[in-house]
CSV table of C-alpha atoms in Angstrom, one decimal:
chain,number,residue,atom,x,y,z
A,245,MET,CA,7.6,-22.3,-20.8
A,246,LEU,CA,4.3,-24.0,-20.1
A,247,CYS,CA,0.7,-23.2,-21.0
A,248,ALA,CA,-1.6,-22.8,-17.9
A,249,ASP,CA,-3.7,-25.8,-18.7
A,250,ASP,CA,-0.9,-28.2,-19.8
A,251,THR,CA,1.1,-30.5,-17.6
A,252,ILE,CA,4.6,-31.9,-17.4
A,253,ALA,CA,5.9,-35.2,-16.0
A,254,PRO,CA,7.3,-35.3,-12.4
A,255,ASP,CA,10.8,-35.9,-13.9
A,256,TYR,CA,10.5,-33.4,-16.8
A,257,ILE,CA,12.7,-30.7,-15.2
A,258,GLU,CA,15.3,-33.3,-14.0
A,259,LYS,CA,15.7,-34.9,-17.5
A,260,CYS,CA,15.6,-31.7,-19.4
A,261,VAL,CA,18.2,-30.0,-17.1
A,262,THR,CA,20.4,-33.1,-17.5
A,263,ALA,CA,20.1,-32.8,-21.3
A,264,GLY,CA,20.9,-29.1,-21.1
A,265,ARG,CA,24.1,-29.7,-19.2
A,266,GLY,CA,25.4,-31.9,-22.0
A,267,ASP,CA,26.9,-28.9,-23.8
A,268,LYS,CA,27.6,-25.4,-22.5
A,269,ASP,CA,26.0,-23.9,-25.7
A,270,ILE,CA,22.6,-25.6,-25.3
A,271,GLY,CA,20.1,-22.8,-24.6
A,272,ILE,CA,16.8,-24.7,-25.2
A,273,VAL,CA,15.7,-28.3,-24.5
A,274,THR,CA,12.7,-30.0,-26.1
A,275,CYS,CA,11.0,-33.3,-25.6
A,276,ASP,CA,8.1,-35.3,-27.1
A,277,VAL,CA,4.6,-34.2,-26.1
A,278,ASN,CA,1.3,-36.0,-25.6
A,279,SER,CA,-1.3,-34.1,-27.5
A,280,GLY,CA,-4.8,-35.3,-26.8
A,281,ASP,CA,-4.8,-39.0,-27.4
A,282,SER,CA,-1.6,-39.3,-29.3
A,283,VAL,CA,2.1,-38.5,-28.9
A,284,GLN,CA,3.4,-35.5,-30.9
A,285,ASN,CA,6.8,-36.8,-31.8
A,286,SER,CA,9.5,-34.1,-32.1
A,287,VAL,CA,10.7,-35.8,-35.4
A,288,TRP,CA,14.3,-35.1,-34.5
A,289,PRO,CA,16.7,-38.0,-35.4
A,290,ASP,CA,16.6,-40.7,-32.7
A,291,ASP,CA,20.3,-40.9,-32.3
A,292,VAL,CA,20.8,-37.1,-31.9
A,293,GLY,CA,20.7,-35.4,-28.5
A,294,ILE,CA,22.3,-32.1,-29.4
A,295,LEU,CA,21.7,-30.0,-32.5
A,296,ASP,CA,23.3,-26.8,-33.7
A,297,GLY,CA,20.6,-24.1,-33.4
A,298,ARG,CA,20.7,-23.1,-37.0
A,299,GLU,CA,20.5,-26.7,-38.1
A,300,ALA,CA,17.5,-27.2,-35.8
A,301,LEU,CA,16.0,-24.1,-37.4
A,302,ARG,CA,16.6,-25.4,-40.9
A,303,ARG,CA,15.0,-28.7,-40.0
A,304,PHE,CA,12.0,-27.0,-38.4
A,305,LEU,CA,11.4,-24.8,-41.4
A,306,THR,CA,11.5,-27.8,-43.7
A,307,LEU,CA,9.2,-30.0,-41.5
A,308,ARG,CA,12.1,-32.3,-40.3
A,309,GLY,CA,11.9,-31.2,-36.7
A,310,ASN,CA,9.0,-30.2,-34.4
A,311,LEU,CA,9.1,-27.5,-31.7
A,312,LEU,CA,6.1,-26.9,-29.4
A,313,ALA,CA,7.0,-23.6,-27.8
A,314,PRO,CA,4.9,-24.1,-24.6
A,315,HIS,CA,6.9,-27.2,-23.7
A,316,LEU,CA,10.5,-26.1,-23.9
A,317,LEU,CA,13.0,-25.5,-21.1
A,318,TYR,CA,15.2,-22.4,-21.5
A,319,ARG,CA,18.5,-21.6,-20.0
A,320,PRO,CA,18.1,-18.3,-18.2
A,321,ASP,CA,20.7,-16.4,-20.2
A,322,VAL,CA,18.8,-17.1,-23.4
A,323,LEU,CA,16.3,-14.6,-22.1
A,324,SER,CA,17.8,-11.2,-23.0
A,325,ASP,CA,17.7,-8.3,-20.5
A,326,ASP,CA,17.8,-5.8,-23.4
A,327,ALA,CA,14.5,-6.5,-25.1
A,328,PRO,CA,11.2,-8.3,-24.4
A,329,PHE,CA,11.6,-12.1,-25.0
A,330,PHE,CA,8.2,-12.2,-26.7
A,331,GLU,CA,8.1,-9.8,-29.6
A,332,GLU,CA,4.7,-8.2,-29.8
A,333,THR,CA,4.6,-7.8,-33.5
A,334,ALA,CA,5.0,-11.6,-34.1
A,335,ARG,CA,1.7,-13.5,-34.5
A,336,ALA,CA,3.0,-16.8,-33.0
A,337,PHE,CA,5.2,-14.9,-30.5
A,338,ASP,CA,6.1,-18.0,-28.4
A,339,THR,CA,7.4,-20.0,-31.4
A,340,ASP,CA,9.1,-16.9,-32.8
A,341,ALA,CA,11.0,-16.5,-29.6
A,342,VAL,CA,12.3,-20.1,-29.9
A,343,LEU,CA,13.4,-19.6,-33.5
A,344,ARG,CA,15.1,-16.3,-32.7
A,345,SER,CA,17.0,-17.9,-29.8
A,346,LEU,CA,18.1,-20.9,-32.0
A,347,CYS,CA,20.1,-18.4,-34.1
A,348,ASN,CA,22.5,-18.1,-31.2
A,349,CYS,CA,22.4,-21.4,-29.2
A,350,LYS,CA,22.2,-25.2,-29.5
A,351,LEU,CA,19.1,-27.3,-29.0
A,352,GLY,CA,19.0,-30.2,-26.5
A,353,ILE,CA,16.7,-33.1,-27.3
A,354,VAL,CA,15.1,-35.6,-24.9
A,355,HIS,CA,13.5,-38.5,-26.8
A,356,GLU,CA,10.8,-39.1,-24.2
A,357,THR,CA,7.2,-38.0,-23.7
A,358,LEU,CA,7.5,-35.7,-20.7
A,359,ALA,CA,4.7,-33.2,-21.3
A,360,VAL,CA,0.9,-33.3,-21.9
A,361,ARG,CA,-0.9,-30.7,-24.2
A,362,ARG,CA,-4.5,-30.4,-23.3
A,363,LEU,CA,-6.7,-29.9,-26.3
A,364,HIS,CA,-10.2,-28.3,-25.9
A,365,ASP,CA,-12.5,-25.8,-27.7
A,366,ASP,CA,-11.6,-22.8,-25.5
A,367,THR,CA,-7.9,-22.5,-26.4
A,368,VAL,CA,-6.7,-19.5,-28.4
A,369,THR,CA,-5.7,-21.9,-31.1
A,370,ALA,CA,-9.3,-23.4,-31.3
A,371,ARG,CA,-11.1,-20.0,-31.0
A,372,GLU,CA,-8.8,-17.8,-33.1
A,373,VAL,CA,-6.0,-19.5,-35.0
A,374,LEU,CA,-7.7,-22.4,-36.8
A,375,PRO,CA,-11.0,-20.7,-37.8
A,376,LYS,CA,-9.0,-17.8,-39.4
A,377,ARG,CA,-6.3,-20.1,-40.7
A,378,LEU,CA,-3.7,-18.0,-39.0
A,379,HIS,CA,-1.3,-20.9,-38.7
A,380,LEU,CA,-0.8,-20.6,-42.4
A,381,PHE,CA,0.4,-17.0,-42.1
A,382,GLN,CA,2.4,-17.8,-39.0
A,383,TRP,CA,4.5,-20.3,-41.0
A,384,TYR,CA,5.0,-17.8,-43.8
A,385,GLU,CA,6.1,-15.2,-41.2
A,386,PHE,CA,8.6,-17.7,-39.9
A,387,LEU,CA,10.1,-18.1,-43.4
A,388,HIS,CA,10.0,-14.3,-43.9
A,389,ARG,CA,11.9,-13.7,-40.6
A,390,TYR,CA,14.4,-16.6,-40.4
A,391,GLY,CA,14.7,-18.3,-43.8
A,392,HIS,CA,17.5,-15.9,-44.8
A,393,GLU,CA,19.4,-16.7,-41.6
A,394,VAL,CA,19.8,-20.4,-42.4
A,395,PHE,CA,19.4,-21.0,-46.1
A,396,PRO,CA,21.4,-19.8,-49.1
A,397,PHE,CA,19.6,-17.1,-51.1
A,398,GLU,CA,18.5,-19.4,-53.9
A,399,GLU,CA,17.2,-22.1,-51.6
A,400,ASN,CA,15.4,-19.6,-49.4
A,401,THR,CA,13.8,-18.0,-52.4
A,402,ALA,CA,12.6,-21.3,-53.8
A,403,LEU,CA,11.3,-22.5,-50.4
A,404,ARG,CA,9.3,-19.3,-49.8
A,405,ARG,CA,7.9,-19.4,-53.4
A,406,ARG,CA,6.7,-23.0,-52.9
A,407,TYR,CA,5.1,-22.3,-49.6
A,408,ARG,CA,3.5,-19.0,-50.8
A,409,ARG,CA,1.7,-20.9,-53.6
A,410,HIS,CA,0.5,-23.5,-51.1
A,411,TYR,CA,-0.5,-20.8,-48.7
A,412,LEU,CA,-2.5,-18.8,-51.2
A,413,TRP,CA,-4.1,-22.0,-52.5
A,414,ARG,CA,-5.3,-22.8,-49.0
A,415,LEU,CA,-6.7,-19.3,-48.6
A,416,LEU,CA,-8.6,-19.5,-51.9
A,417,ARG,CA,-10.1,-22.8,-51.0
A,418,ALA,CA,-11.2,-21.3,-47.6
A,419,ALA,CA,-12.7,-18.3,-49.4
A,420,PHE,CA,-14.5,-20.0,-52.3
A,421,VAL,CA,-15.0,-23.6,-51.3
A,422,SER,CA,-15.7,-23.1,-47.6
A,423,ARG,CA,-17.3,-19.7,-48.2
A,424,ASN,CA,-15.1,-18.1,-45.6
A,425,VAL,CA,-14.4,-14.9,-47.5
A,426,ASP,CA,-13.2,-13.0,-44.4
A,427,VAL,CA,-10.1,-15.3,-44.3
A,428,TRP,CA,-8.7,-13.7,-47.5
A,429,GLU,CA,-9.2,-10.2,-46.2
A,430,ILE,CA,-7.6,-11.0,-42.9
A,431,HIS,CA,-4.5,-12.6,-44.5
A,432,SER,CA,-4.2,-9.8,-47.0
A,433,ARG,CA,-3.9,-7.3,-44.2
A,434,HIS,CA,-1.3,-9.4,-42.4
A,435,LEU,CA,0.7,-10.0,-45.6
A,436,ASN,CA,0.6,-6.3,-46.4
A,437,GLU,CA,2.1,-5.6,-43.0
A,438,ILE,CA,5.3,-7.5,-44.0
A,439,GLY,CA,5.3,-6.1,-47.6
A,440,GLU,CA,3.9,-9.3,-49.1
A,441,LYS,CA,0.3,-8.5,-50.0
A,442,PRO,CA,-0.9,-10.8,-52.8
A,443,GLY,CA,-2.0,-9.4,-56.1
A,444,ILE,CA,-3.7,-10.7,-59.2
A,445,ALA,CA,-0.5,-12.3,-60.5
A,446,ASP,CA,-0.2,-14.2,-57.2
A,447,VAL,CA,-3.7,-15.6,-57.6
A,448,PHE,CA,-3.0,-16.8,-61.1
A,449,SER,CA,0.3,-18.4,-60.1
A,450,VAL,CA,-1.5,-20.8,-57.8
A,451,PHE,CA,-3.2,-22.5,-60.8
């Protein structure tokens, strides 16, 4: 998958396909990406070229692995014929598709910078996601959808509780410090859709 205004190196496909052939169960291959003026390292261990998908998912959800959905190579049979690959109800539908796929396949890793991510003010991220702080909800939605798939119940509960406090704190700062009151309303609606609308007790738990 590649965003329309991003680019890949001439040998991107060759190197990613080679990595994908390293194991019959690899369904997705990732690499390092140049974002703006810096390399966005994938954070995966330097000596690891293949990861079990669920281990990759655990690492991603605990910030020990990075996945940029628009710069991944997919094996064709990862794309199901039975349902849309991109789920319309997911906010970050491209990353959601990656995480859903990793529940059933391995991840191949190329430790080279083979893609370039163009950053500018007219991207969806710049226009919609960052001003509304939607990336904060997207991460909570990832935990809501996939945490129970890869973590024991107690660990998943603790992880979601920690992130929820951080999440609500960021929203309160946006609403009262940055005077962006609309952010709280937007996120309350999104959280209500997944049965997680914050109440008074949640607000007090932040402090």
